[in-house]
Amino acid sequence: MMQKYFGTDGVRGRVGEMPMTVDWVLKLGWAIGHVLTLNTRPSMRTKVLIGKDTRVSGYLFESALQAGLTAAGVDCLLLGPMPTPAIAYLTRVLRASAGIVISASHNLYYDNGIKIFSSEGTKISDEMELTIEETLAKPIITVKSEFLGKAQRMQEMNGRYIEFCKSTFPQSQNLIGLKLVVDCANGATYRVAPYIFSELGAEVCEMGVKPNGLNINEKCGSTNPDALALRVLQEKADVGIALDGDGDRIIMVDHLGEIVDGDEMLFIIAKWYADTNRLKGGVVGTLMSNLGLEEALKKEGIAFYRAPVGDRHVTEMLHKKEWNLGGEPSGHILCLDINTAVDGIISALRVLGISQSTGKTIAELKQGMKKYPQVLMNVSITDPLYIMNNLMIKSTLIKIETALEGKGRVLLRPSGTEPVIRIMAEGEDKYLLQTLVGELAEIIQTIEKN
């Protein structure tokens, strides 16, 4: 069976439209709670953490989730605006049954979503998602009044996450003398990220730290790093750090103003892990990982495996192989020797620590990897499965592969978070790639209209 509502990163959609409606999210809360209570010993209370990013609809869905969960007999700890990886960490250390994050990650304010973490601080499994979806088909049954859940708003949880992040940075090192520009995307990290870097000694220039509920990810953050690159040059800063709205992904900028993506950061960390005997096995990337990363790791004698797109799939593959490092070009980096979930702040600290310990700038550290040009395009569609199985599309993909003459690749996949087909072409000739992707997009649009 395939999930109806859960995509590559939980549930996501436009606020007020299915599935992100108040009544549906309330029932989702009940379904989650019902499933959790079935797996909890009768003598124990089921406890769930709820965090959110800064978008205005977070208030709405926080209340809806709370109502559904308490109706199922689950106690709720409301943490307010907090990074997604902080919820993953706190779910584990507070021994909660689950952690829920209300966030649409890098999307704009008019979208929202629900991410669920297990008691181990990892994204829940496909099997758990299917069980929740099956429960959604049942009518809500409220437990007896004496068994209803309670809700409590927790204070000072930011402090615990801040100390955890700082503890991942080597005690023998600090950031004194470094000037950082930190863009928090007007999202969940707007309080904690600048504080963490400044506590470690850096001079911090803040960006995207004035959320108003509507400006999250708007022309800022990891999906829009150009403004950060310009600011790094203006401030003559050493490094720029761009987080996304919920703080689980990161894009960096070196002192030259050049953008450093997830693949390049993954290479920097992997090489250092291998050089210092920290690497277990190899590295897990995704179908979207740059071919240059694969080739660079091969030169270093490091094994590389591609998982389906999504940090959850990267995590699952790392556990399956018993490896400890993986990530995506979008900036999801997972260091399982540090945390159970992808974490933008901790990834930045890891790269900064490597720079400090090697005495090399980030610009120098990434030199061992040569990126192949990639052309990315999103095409709006209503029926992704029809497009993916269309014979004309399949024959066009074969023609593109032939045109690349074995010196590149093309990938077509439905988005797990938006109603679009994503096209990615990679090779040596960027102009050829642009032409081929444009032709494929036109064919998809023609089929969609007909």
Short mmCIF file of N, CA and C in Angstrom, two decimals, residues 96-194:
data_model
loop_
_atom_site.label_atom_id
_atom_site.label_comp_id
_atom_site.label_asym_id
_atom_site.label_seq_id
_atom_site.Cartn_x
_atom_site.Cartn_y
_atom_site.Cartn_z
N ALA A 96 9.67 10.85 25.52
CA ALA A 96 8.30 10.98 25.05
C ALA A 96 7.97 9.84 24.08
N SER A 97 6.69 9.59 23.89
CA SER A 97 6.26 8.54 22.97
C SER A 97 6.45 8.97 21.52
N ALA A 98 6.36 10.27 21.28
CA ALA A 98 6.54 10.80 19.93
C ALA A 98 6.77 12.30 20.01
N GLY A 99 7.26 12.86 18.92
CA GLY A 99 7.41 14.31 18.79
C GLY A 99 6.75 14.75 17.49
N ILE A 100 6.03 15.84 17.54
CA ILE A 100 5.34 16.34 16.34
C ILE A 100 5.79 17.76 16.06
N VAL A 101 6.13 18.04 14.81
CA VAL A 101 6.52 19.38 14.39
C VAL A 101 5.51 19.90 13.38
N ILE A 102 5.00 21.10 13.64
CA ILE A 102 4.07 21.76 12.72
C ILE A 102 4.92 22.70 11.85
N SER A 103 5.19 22.28 10.63
CA SER A 103 6.07 23.06 9.77
C SER A 103 5.95 22.60 8.33
N ALA A 104 6.12 23.54 7.41
CA ALA A 104 6.24 23.20 5.99
C ALA A 104 7.66 23.46 5.52
N SER A 105 8.61 23.38 6.47
CA SER A 105 10.03 23.43 6.15
C SER A 105 10.41 24.68 5.36
N HIS A 106 10.83 24.52 4.10
CA HIS A 106 11.32 25.64 3.29
C HIS A 106 10.21 26.33 2.50
N ASN A 107 8.96 25.84 2.60
CA ASN A 107 7.86 26.46 1.87
C ASN A 107 7.49 27.82 2.46
N LEU A 108 6.74 28.62 1.71
CA LEU A 108 6.29 29.92 2.19
C LEU A 108 5.14 29.78 3.18
N TYR A 109 4.74 30.91 3.77
CA TYR A 109 3.82 30.92 4.92
C TYR A 109 2.47 30.29 4.64
N TYR A 110 2.00 30.31 3.37
CA TYR A 110 0.65 29.83 3.08
C TYR A 110 0.55 28.31 3.06
N ASP A 111 1.67 27.62 3.20
CA ASP A 111 1.68 26.17 3.36
C ASP A 111 1.99 25.82 4.81
N ASN A 112 1.60 24.62 5.20
CA ASN A 112 2.03 24.09 6.49
C ASN A 112 2.02 22.58 6.42
N GLY A 113 2.55 21.95 7.46
CA GLY A 113 2.65 20.50 7.43
C GLY A 113 2.85 19.92 8.81
N ILE A 114 2.87 18.60 8.86
CA ILE A 114 3.04 17.85 10.11
C ILE A 114 4.14 16.82 9.92
N LYS A 115 5.17 16.88 10.76
CA LYS A 115 6.23 15.87 10.78
C LYS A 115 6.16 15.13 12.11
N ILE A 116 6.39 13.83 12.08
CA ILE A 116 6.27 13.03 13.30
C ILE A 116 7.57 12.27 13.55
N PHE A 117 8.07 12.36 14.78
CA PHE A 117 9.26 11.63 15.20
C PHE A 117 8.88 10.52 16.17
N SER A 118 9.61 9.42 16.07
CA SER A 118 9.41 8.31 17.00
C SER A 118 10.05 8.62 18.34
N SER A 119 9.87 7.74 19.29
CA SER A 119 10.47 7.93 20.62
C SER A 119 11.99 7.91 20.56
N GLU A 120 12.56 7.35 19.47
CA GLU A 120 14.03 7.33 19.31
C GLU A 120 14.56 8.59 18.64
N GLY A 121 13.65 9.52 18.29
CA GLY A 121 14.09 10.77 17.66
C GLY A 121 14.33 10.64 16.17
N THR A 122 13.75 9.63 15.53
CA THR A 122 13.85 9.46 14.08
C THR A 122 12.46 9.60 13.46
N LYS A 123 12.42 9.91 12.15
CA LYS A 123 11.13 9.99 11.47
C LYS A 123 10.43 8.63 11.57
N ILE A 124 9.12 8.64 11.73
CA ILE A 124 8.39 7.39 11.86
C ILE A 124 8.46 6.60 10.55
N SER A 125 8.26 5.31 10.65
CA SER A 125 8.40 4.40 9.51
C SER A 125 7.19 4.48 8.58
N ASP A 126 7.36 3.90 7.38
CA ASP A 126 6.24 3.79 6.44
C ASP A 126 5.10 3.00 7.07
N GLU A 127 5.44 1.97 7.81
CA GLU A 127 4.42 1.13 8.44
C GLU A 127 3.60 1.93 9.45
N MET A 128 4.27 2.77 10.22
CA MET A 128 3.57 3.61 11.19
C MET A 128 2.67 4.61 10.48
N GLU A 129 3.15 5.19 9.40
CA GLU A 129 2.34 6.13 8.62
C GLU A 129 1.08 5.45 8.08
N LEU A 130 1.23 4.24 7.56
CA LEU A 130 0.08 3.51 7.04
C LEU A 130 -0.92 3.19 8.14
N THR A 131 -0.43 2.83 9.32
CA THR A 131 -1.32 2.54 10.45
C THR A 131 -2.12 3.78 10.85
N ILE A 132 -1.45 4.94 10.85
CA ILE A 132 -2.13 6.19 11.18
C ILE A 132 -3.19 6.51 10.12
N GLU A 133 -2.84 6.31 8.85
CA GLU A 133 -3.80 6.58 7.79
C GLU A 133 -5.01 5.65 7.87
N GLU A 134 -4.79 4.39 8.21
CA GLU A 134 -5.90 3.46 8.39
C GLU A 134 -6.80 3.89 9.55
N THR A 135 -6.19 4.42 10.59
CA THR A 135 -6.96 4.88 11.76
C THR A 135 -7.77 6.13 11.42
N LEU A 136 -7.27 6.94 10.50
CA LEU A 136 -8.01 8.14 10.08
C LEU A 136 -9.38 7.81 9.48
N ALA A 137 -9.52 6.61 8.95
CA ALA A 137 -10.80 6.20 8.34
C ALA A 137 -11.84 5.84 9.39
N LYS A 138 -11.44 5.74 10.63
CA LYS A 138 -12.35 5.36 11.71
C LYS A 138 -12.94 6.62 12.37
N PRO A 139 -14.10 6.52 12.99
CA PRO A 139 -14.67 7.68 13.70
C PRO A 139 -13.89 7.97 14.98
N ILE A 140 -13.83 9.24 15.35
CA ILE A 140 -13.16 9.63 16.59
C ILE A 140 -13.94 9.11 17.78
N ILE A 141 -13.23 8.45 18.68
CA ILE A 141 -13.83 7.99 19.93
C ILE A 141 -13.05 8.64 21.07
N THR A 142 -13.71 9.49 21.82
CA THR A 142 -13.06 10.19 22.93
C THR A 142 -13.01 9.29 24.15
N VAL A 143 -11.86 9.20 24.78
CA VAL A 143 -11.73 8.38 25.99
C VAL A 143 -12.57 8.97 27.11
N LYS A 144 -12.82 8.18 28.13
CA LYS A 144 -13.58 8.67 29.28
C LYS A 144 -12.85 9.86 29.91
N SER A 145 -13.62 10.73 30.54
CA SER A 145 -13.07 11.98 31.07
C SER A 145 -11.88 11.77 31.98
N GLU A 146 -11.91 10.71 32.79
CA GLU A 146 -10.80 10.48 33.72
C GLU A 146 -9.52 10.06 33.01
N PHE A 147 -9.63 9.71 31.72
CA PHE A 147 -8.45 9.29 30.97
C PHE A 147 -8.01 10.32 29.92
N LEU A 148 -8.70 11.45 29.87
CA LEU A 148 -8.33 12.48 28.89
C LEU A 148 -6.90 12.97 29.12
N GLY A 149 -6.27 13.35 28.04
CA GLY A 149 -4.92 13.89 28.16
C GLY A 149 -4.94 15.32 28.67
N LYS A 150 -3.78 15.76 29.11
CA LYS A 150 -3.62 17.14 29.59
C LYS A 150 -2.55 17.83 28.73
N ALA A 151 -2.62 19.13 28.68
CA ALA A 151 -1.65 19.91 27.91
C ALA A 151 -0.89 20.84 28.82
N GLN A 152 0.39 20.94 28.59
CA GLN A 152 1.25 21.81 29.41
C GLN A 152 2.22 22.54 28.50
N ARG A 153 2.29 23.86 28.65
CA ARG A 153 3.25 24.63 27.85
C ARG A 153 4.59 24.65 28.58
N MET A 154 5.61 24.16 27.91
CA MET A 154 6.92 24.01 28.52
C MET A 154 7.77 25.26 28.29
N GLN A 155 8.51 25.65 29.29
CA GLN A 155 9.40 26.81 29.21
C GLN A 155 10.86 26.35 29.23
N GLU A 156 11.71 27.17 28.69
CA GLU A 156 13.16 26.97 28.77
C GLU A 156 13.67 25.72 28.05
N MET A 157 12.88 25.15 27.15
CA MET A 157 13.39 24.00 26.40
C MET A 157 14.44 24.42 25.37
N ASN A 158 14.38 25.67 24.93
CA ASN A 158 15.41 26.17 24.01
C ASN A 158 16.80 26.02 24.62
N GLY A 159 16.88 26.25 25.94
CA GLY A 159 18.17 26.19 26.62
C GLY A 159 18.79 24.80 26.55
N ARG A 160 17.97 23.77 26.66
CA ARG A 160 18.50 22.41 26.62
C ARG A 160 19.05 22.09 25.22
N TYR A 161 18.34 22.56 24.20
CA TYR A 161 18.81 22.31 22.84
C TYR A 161 20.07 23.11 22.54
N ILE A 162 20.14 24.34 23.03
CA ILE A 162 21.33 25.18 22.83
C ILE A 162 22.56 24.49 23.43
N GLU A 163 22.42 24.00 24.64
CA GLU A 163 23.56 23.33 25.29
C GLU A 163 23.96 22.05 24.56
N PHE A 164 22.96 21.35 24.02
CA PHE A 164 23.27 20.14 23.25
C PHE A 164 24.08 20.49 22.01
N CYS A 165 23.64 21.50 21.27
CA CYS A 165 24.36 21.92 20.06
C CYS A 165 25.80 22.32 20.39
N LYS A 166 25.96 23.11 21.44
CA LYS A 166 27.31 23.55 21.83
C LYS A 166 28.19 22.37 22.22
N SER A 167 27.58 21.34 22.81
CA SER A 167 28.36 20.17 23.25
C SER A 167 28.92 19.36 22.08
N THR A 168 28.36 19.56 20.88
CA THR A 168 28.86 18.82 19.71
C THR A 168 30.10 19.45 19.11
N PHE A 169 30.44 20.66 19.55
CA PHE A 169 31.63 21.35 19.06
C PHE A 169 32.80 21.00 19.99
N PRO A 170 33.96 20.66 19.45
CA PRO A 170 35.09 20.23 20.27
C PRO A 170 35.40 21.24 21.39
N GLN A 171 35.58 20.74 22.61
CA GLN A 171 35.85 21.60 23.75
C GLN A 171 37.17 22.35 23.62
N SER A 172 38.09 21.79 22.87
CA SER A 172 39.40 22.41 22.70
C SER A 172 39.39 23.54 21.68
N GLN A 173 38.23 23.73 21.01
CA GLN A 173 38.13 24.75 19.97
C GLN A 173 37.07 25.78 20.31
N ASN A 174 37.13 26.91 19.62
CA ASN A 174 36.09 27.93 19.73
C ASN A 174 36.03 28.69 18.42
N LEU A 175 35.09 29.61 18.34
CA LEU A 175 34.90 30.39 17.11
C LEU A 175 35.40 31.82 17.25
N ILE A 176 36.22 32.06 18.27
CA ILE A 176 36.75 33.41 18.48
C ILE A 176 37.58 33.84 17.26
N GLY A 177 37.33 35.04 16.79
CA GLY A 177 38.05 35.55 15.63
C GLY A 177 37.31 35.36 14.32
N LEU A 178 36.24 34.56 14.33
CA LEU A 178 35.46 34.34 13.13
C LEU A 178 34.28 35.31 13.06
N LYS A 179 34.03 35.82 11.88
CA LYS A 179 32.86 36.66 11.64
C LYS A 179 31.89 35.87 10.78
N LEU A 180 30.71 35.62 11.32
CA LEU A 180 29.70 34.83 10.64
C LEU A 180 28.48 35.67 10.30
N VAL A 181 27.90 35.43 9.14
CA VAL A 181 26.58 35.97 8.82
C VAL A 181 25.62 34.81 8.89
N VAL A 182 24.60 34.92 9.75
CA VAL A 182 23.67 33.81 9.99
C VAL A 182 22.27 34.24 9.57
N ASP A 183 21.72 33.54 8.57
CA ASP A 183 20.38 33.81 8.06
C ASP A 183 19.43 32.74 8.58
N CYS A 184 18.49 33.13 9.42
CA CYS A 184 17.57 32.18 10.06
C CYS A 184 16.23 32.06 9.33
N ALA A 185 16.10 32.68 8.17
CA ALA A 185 14.91 32.54 7.31
C ALA A 185 13.62 32.99 7.99
N ASN A 186 13.75 33.84 9.01
CA ASN A 186 12.57 34.27 9.79
C ASN A 186 11.79 33.06 10.29
N GLY A 187 12.54 32.02 10.63
CA GLY A 187 11.93 30.77 11.03
C GLY A 187 12.27 30.34 12.43
N ALA A 188 12.21 29.03 12.65
CA ALA A 188 12.27 28.47 14.00
C ALA A 188 13.60 28.65 14.70
N THR A 189 14.68 28.95 13.97
CA THR A 189 16.00 29.09 14.60
C THR A 189 16.35 30.54 14.95
N TYR A 190 15.39 31.46 14.78
CA TYR A 190 15.72 32.88 14.88
C TYR A 190 16.26 33.27 16.25
N ARG A 191 15.93 32.53 17.29
CA ARG A 191 16.47 32.83 18.62
C ARG A 191 17.72 32.03 18.91
N VAL A 192 17.68 30.73 18.62
CA VAL A 192 18.74 29.84 19.10
C VAL A 192 20.02 29.90 18.26
N ALA A 193 19.90 30.01 16.94
CA ALA A 193 21.10 29.92 16.09
C ALA A 193 22.11 31.04 16.36
N PRO A 194 21.70 32.33 16.31
CA PRO A 194 22.68 33.38 16.60
C PRO A 194 23.31 33.23 17.99
#
